[in-house]
mmCIF file of C-alpha atoms in Angstrom:
data_model
loop_
_atom_site.group_PDB
_atom_site.id
_atom_site.type_symbol
_atom_site.label_atom_id
_atom_site.label_comp_id
_atom_site.label_asym_id
_atom_site.label_seq_id
_atom_site.Cartn_x
_atom_site.Cartn_y
_atom_site.Cartn_z
ATOM 1 C CA MET H 53 -84.143 -5.584 -94.929
ATOM 2 C CA GLN H 54 -86.217 -7.721 -92.535
ATOM 3 C CA ASN H 55 -85.745 -7.160 -88.864
ATOM 4 C CA LEU H 56 -84.161 -9.973 -86.904
ATOM 5 C CA ALA H 57 -87.395 -11.130 -85.252
ATOM 6 C CA GLN H 58 -89.013 -11.524 -88.682
ATOM 7 C CA VAL H 59 -85.992 -13.471 -89.916
ATOM 8 C CA MET H 60 -86.207 -15.849 -86.958
ATOM 9 C CA ILE H 61 -89.947 -16.352 -87.412
ATOM 10 C CA SER H 62 -89.411 -17.035 -91.106
ATOM 11 C CA TYR H 63 -86.835 -19.725 -90.335
ATOM 12 C CA ALA H 64 -89.130 -21.329 -87.781
ATOM 13 C CA GLU H 65 -92.173 -21.307 -90.079
ATOM 14 C CA LYS H 66 -90.155 -22.966 -92.827
ATOM 15 C CA GLY H 67 -88.724 -25.518 -90.412
ATOM 16 C CA GLN H 68 -85.239 -24.253 -91.128
ATOM 17 C CA VAL H 69 -82.389 -23.816 -88.732
ATOM 18 C CA PHE H 70 -80.601 -20.479 -88.906
ATOM 19 C CA ASN H 71 -76.851 -20.311 -89.053
ATOM 20 C CA MET H 72 -74.694 -17.738 -87.382
ATOM 21 C CA SER H 73 -73.428 -16.153 -90.577
ATOM 22 C CA GLN H 74 -77.002 -15.292 -91.543
ATOM 23 C CA ILE H 75 -77.589 -13.295 -88.378
ATOM 24 C CA SER H 76 -74.097 -12.022 -87.568
ATOM 25 C CA ARG H 77 -74.699 -8.735 -89.399
ATOM 26 C CA TYR H 78 -77.237 -7.645 -86.787
ATOM 27 C CA SER H 79 -76.152 -5.396 -83.923
ATOM 28 C CA PRO H 80 -76.518 -6.270 -80.232
ATOM 29 C CA GLU H 81 -79.341 -3.712 -80.012
ATOM 30 C CA GLU H 82 -81.163 -5.452 -82.874
ATOM 31 C CA PHE H 83 -80.726 -8.772 -81.062
ATOM 32 C CA ARG H 84 -82.200 -7.262 -77.883
ATOM 33 C CA MET H 85 -85.174 -5.777 -79.713
ATOM 34 C CA ALA H 86 -85.794 -9.025 -81.608
ATOM 35 C CA ILE H 87 -85.676 -11.068 -78.400
ATOM 36 C CA GLN H 88 -88.144 -8.677 -76.756
ATOM 37 C CA ALA H 89 -90.454 -8.905 -79.776
ATOM 38 C CA LEU H 90 -90.279 -12.706 -79.858
ATOM 39 C CA MET H 91 -91.029 -12.956 -76.135
ATOM 40 C CA GLY H 92 -93.925 -10.523 -76.590
ATOM 41 C CA GLU H 93 -95.360 -12.822 -79.256
ATOM 42 C CA GLY H 94 -94.972 -15.899 -77.068
ATOM 43 C CA ARG H 95 -92.173 -17.328 -79.205
ATOM 44 C CA ASP H 96 -90.012 -18.064 -76.197
ATOM 45 C CA GLU H 97 -87.955 -20.879 -77.725
ATOM 46 C CA LEU H 98 -86.953 -18.680 -80.653
ATOM 47 C CA ALA H 99 -86.043 -15.907 -78.228
ATOM 48 C CA TYR H 100 -83.896 -18.304 -76.194
ATOM 49 C CA ALA H 101 -82.123 -19.539 -79.338
ATOM 50 C CA LEU H 102 -81.523 -15.975 -80.458
ATOM 51 C CA GLY H 103 -80.212 -15.086 -76.999
ATOM 52 C CA ASP H 104 -77.718 -17.946 -77.163
ATOM 53 C CA ALA H 105 -76.635 -16.806 -80.626
ATOM 54 C CA GLY H 106 -76.325 -13.224 -79.382
ATOM 55 C CA LEU H 107 -74.074 -14.333 -76.523
ATOM 56 C CA ALA H 108 -71.902 -16.274 -78.952
ATOM 57 C CA LEU H 109 -71.595 -13.339 -81.352
ATOM 58 C CA HIS H 110 -71.476 -10.440 -78.879
ATOM 59 C CA PRO H 111 -70.290 -11.755 -75.479
ATOM 60 C CA GLU H 112 -69.114 -8.311 -74.330
ATOM 61 C CA SER H 113 -72.316 -6.446 -75.192
ATOM 62 C CA GLU H 114 -74.265 -4.798 -72.407
ATOM 63 C CA ASP H 115 -77.483 -5.163 -74.449
ATOM 64 C CA ILE H 116 -76.923 -8.884 -74.884
ATOM 65 C CA LEU H 117 -75.946 -9.469 -71.246
ATOM 66 C CA ALA H 118 -79.004 -7.577 -70.023
ATOM 67 C CA ILE H 119 -81.540 -9.385 -72.204
ATOM 68 C CA THR H 120 -80.028 -12.848 -71.853
ATOM 69 C CA SER H 121 -79.817 -12.506 -68.078
ATOM 70 C CA LEU H 122 -83.553 -11.761 -68.079
ATOM 71 C CA LEU H 123 -84.132 -14.771 -70.333
ATOM 72 C CA ALA H 124 -82.202 -16.949 -67.884
ATOM 73 C CA VAL H 125 -84.404 -15.679 -65.035
ATOM 74 C CA VAL H 126 -87.554 -16.414 -67.058
ATOM 75 C CA ARG H 127 -86.252 -19.945 -67.756
ATOM 76 C CA GLU H 128 -85.288 -20.263 -64.094
ATOM 77 C CA ASP H 129 -81.753 -21.155 -65.152
ATOM 78 C CA TRP H 130 -80.307 -19.742 -61.960
ATOM 79 C CA PRO H 131 -76.629 -20.592 -62.546
ATOM 80 C CA GLN H 132 -76.699 -18.867 -65.944
ATOM 81 C CA ALA H 133 -78.678 -15.925 -64.567
ATOM 82 C CA VAL H 134 -76.109 -15.468 -61.785
ATOM 83 C CA ASP H 135 -73.211 -15.664 -64.228
ATOM 84 C CA LEU H 136 -74.712 -13.208 -66.708
ATOM 85 C CA LEU H 137 -75.877 -10.747 -64.056
ATOM 86 C CA LYS H 138 -72.447 -10.738 -62.432
ATOM 87 C CA GLN H 139 -70.876 -9.972 -65.805
ATOM 88 C CA LEU H 140 -73.407 -7.204 -66.400
ATOM 89 C CA ILE H 141 -72.838 -5.628 -62.982
ATOM 90 C CA GLU H 142 -69.078 -5.826 -63.451
ATOM 91 C CA MET H 143 -69.426 -4.133 -66.848
ATOM 92 C CA GLN H 144 -71.746 -1.408 -65.551
ATOM 93 C CA SER H 145 -69.836 -0.928 -62.297
ATOM 94 C CA THR H 146 -71.473 1.773 -60.154
ATOM 95 C CA ASN H 147 -73.980 2.469 -62.965
ATOM 96 C CA ALA H 148 -75.711 -0.878 -62.453
ATOM 97 C CA THR H 149 -79.312 -0.259 -61.458
ATOM 98 C CA ALA H 150 -80.983 -1.353 -58.254
ATOM 99 C CA PHE H 151 -83.141 -3.627 -60.439
ATOM 100 C CA THR H 152 -80.073 -5.397 -61.825
ATOM 101 C CA HIS H 153 -78.719 -5.897 -58.309
ATOM 102 C CA SER H 154 -82.132 -7.172 -57.174
ATOM 103 C CA MET H 155 -82.200 -9.676 -60.026
ATOM 104 C CA LEU H 156 -78.750 -10.953 -59.040
ATOM 105 C CA ILE H 157 -79.792 -11.291 -55.406
ATOM 106 C CA ARG H 158 -82.983 -13.122 -56.403
ATOM 107 C CA SER H 159 -81.058 -15.432 -58.727
ATOM 108 C CA LEU H 160 -78.511 -16.205 -56.020
ATOM 109 C CA ARG H 161 -81.324 -16.992 -53.573
ATOM 110 C CA CYS H 162 -83.050 -19.245 -56.076
ATOM 111 C CA ASN H 163 -79.704 -20.953 -56.687
ATOM 112 C CA LEU H 164 -79.541 -21.480 -52.897
ATOM 113 C CA ASP H 165 -76.447 -19.303 -52.530
ATOM 114 C CA LEU H 166 -77.809 -17.420 -49.518
ATOM 115 C CA ALA H 167 -74.482 -16.224 -48.141
ATOM 116 C CA GLU H 168 -73.449 -14.864 -51.535
ATOM 117 C CA ALA H 169 -76.893 -13.282 -51.950
ATOM 118 C CA PHE H 170 -76.465 -11.579 -48.562
ATOM 119 C CA GLU H 171 -73.047 -10.273 -49.624
ATOM 120 C CA ALA H 172 -74.456 -9.046 -52.957
ATOM 121 C CA CYS H 173 -77.260 -7.327 -51.082
ATOM 122 C CA GLY H 174 -74.757 -5.504 -48.883
ATOM 123 C CA ILE H 175 -72.943 -4.286 -51.984
ATOM 124 C CA ALA H 176 -76.216 -3.166 -53.564
ATOM 125 C CA LEU H 177 -77.204 -1.309 -50.400
ATOM 126 C CA SER H 178 -73.898 0.538 -50.408
ATOM 127 C CA LEU H 179 -75.017 2.002 -53.753
ATOM 128 C CA TYR H 180 -78.748 2.294 -53.001
ATOM 129 C CA PRO H 181 -78.938 2.600 -49.191
ATOM 130 C CA GLU H 182 -82.622 3.520 -48.991
ATOM 131 C CA HIS H 183 -83.992 1.194 -51.661
ATOM 132 C CA PRO H 184 -87.009 -0.539 -50.032
ATOM 133 C CA GLU H 185 -86.734 -3.820 -51.952
ATOM 134 C CA LEU H 186 -83.042 -4.146 -51.154
ATOM 135 C CA LEU H 187 -83.658 -3.364 -47.471
ATOM 136 C CA LYS H 188 -86.385 -5.986 -47.317
ATOM 137 C CA GLU H 189 -84.163 -8.512 -49.063
ATOM 138 C CA TYR H 190 -81.276 -7.794 -46.705
ATOM 139 C CA ASP H 191 -83.428 -8.389 -43.629
ATOM 140 C CA ALA H 192 -84.924 -11.597 -45.085
ATOM 141 C CA LEU H 193 -81.487 -12.958 -45.953
ATOM 142 C CA ALA H 194 -80.085 -12.064 -42.529
ATOM 143 C CA GLU H 195 -82.966 -13.956 -40.937
ATOM 144 C CA ALA H 196 -82.568 -16.940 -43.292
ATOM 145 C CA LEU H 197 -78.870 -17.096 -42.419
ATOM 146 C CA GLY H 198 -79.666 -16.938 -38.695
ATOM 147 C CA LEU H 199 -77.975 -13.590 -38.265
ATOM 148 C CA GLY H 200 -80.950 -11.961 -36.591
ATOM 149 C CA ALA H 201 -81.040 -8.185 -36.723
ATOM 150 C CA VAL H 202 -77.868 -7.205 -38.530
ATOM 151 C CA GLN H 203 -76.741 -3.620 -38.638
ATOM 152 C CA ARG H 204 -76.414 -2.327 -42.191
#
């Protein structure tokens, strides 16, 4: 059986459009690995299409939420990145990594939601109180919001 990335490349090379039933047998992990492989080969549009298909087929999958949130950041689709990262953090709860929180904060900032980014940063710091990137982000957001030196 071909892996999902090979299937997608085959469709693209033949000028064919894939349908969902042809790829629905693949697991969320296989979607994630295929998207990573496609991005690594510079086949971004195929990766984006596969990410959209993965979200449609597996909307509750941690693998799919993680990879598609990164795709949204790469595309600079800040509203989608915020939505997907919030879902991922909600799913992971206190197991969400500092990186995932940082990506949400960055996406909120890029979406010009500074107050929400500041709030998200406070939540992240409650889980990772000494994380240097989060501390730096917190101070930058406090300054941007005109809060001056805010006690954490």
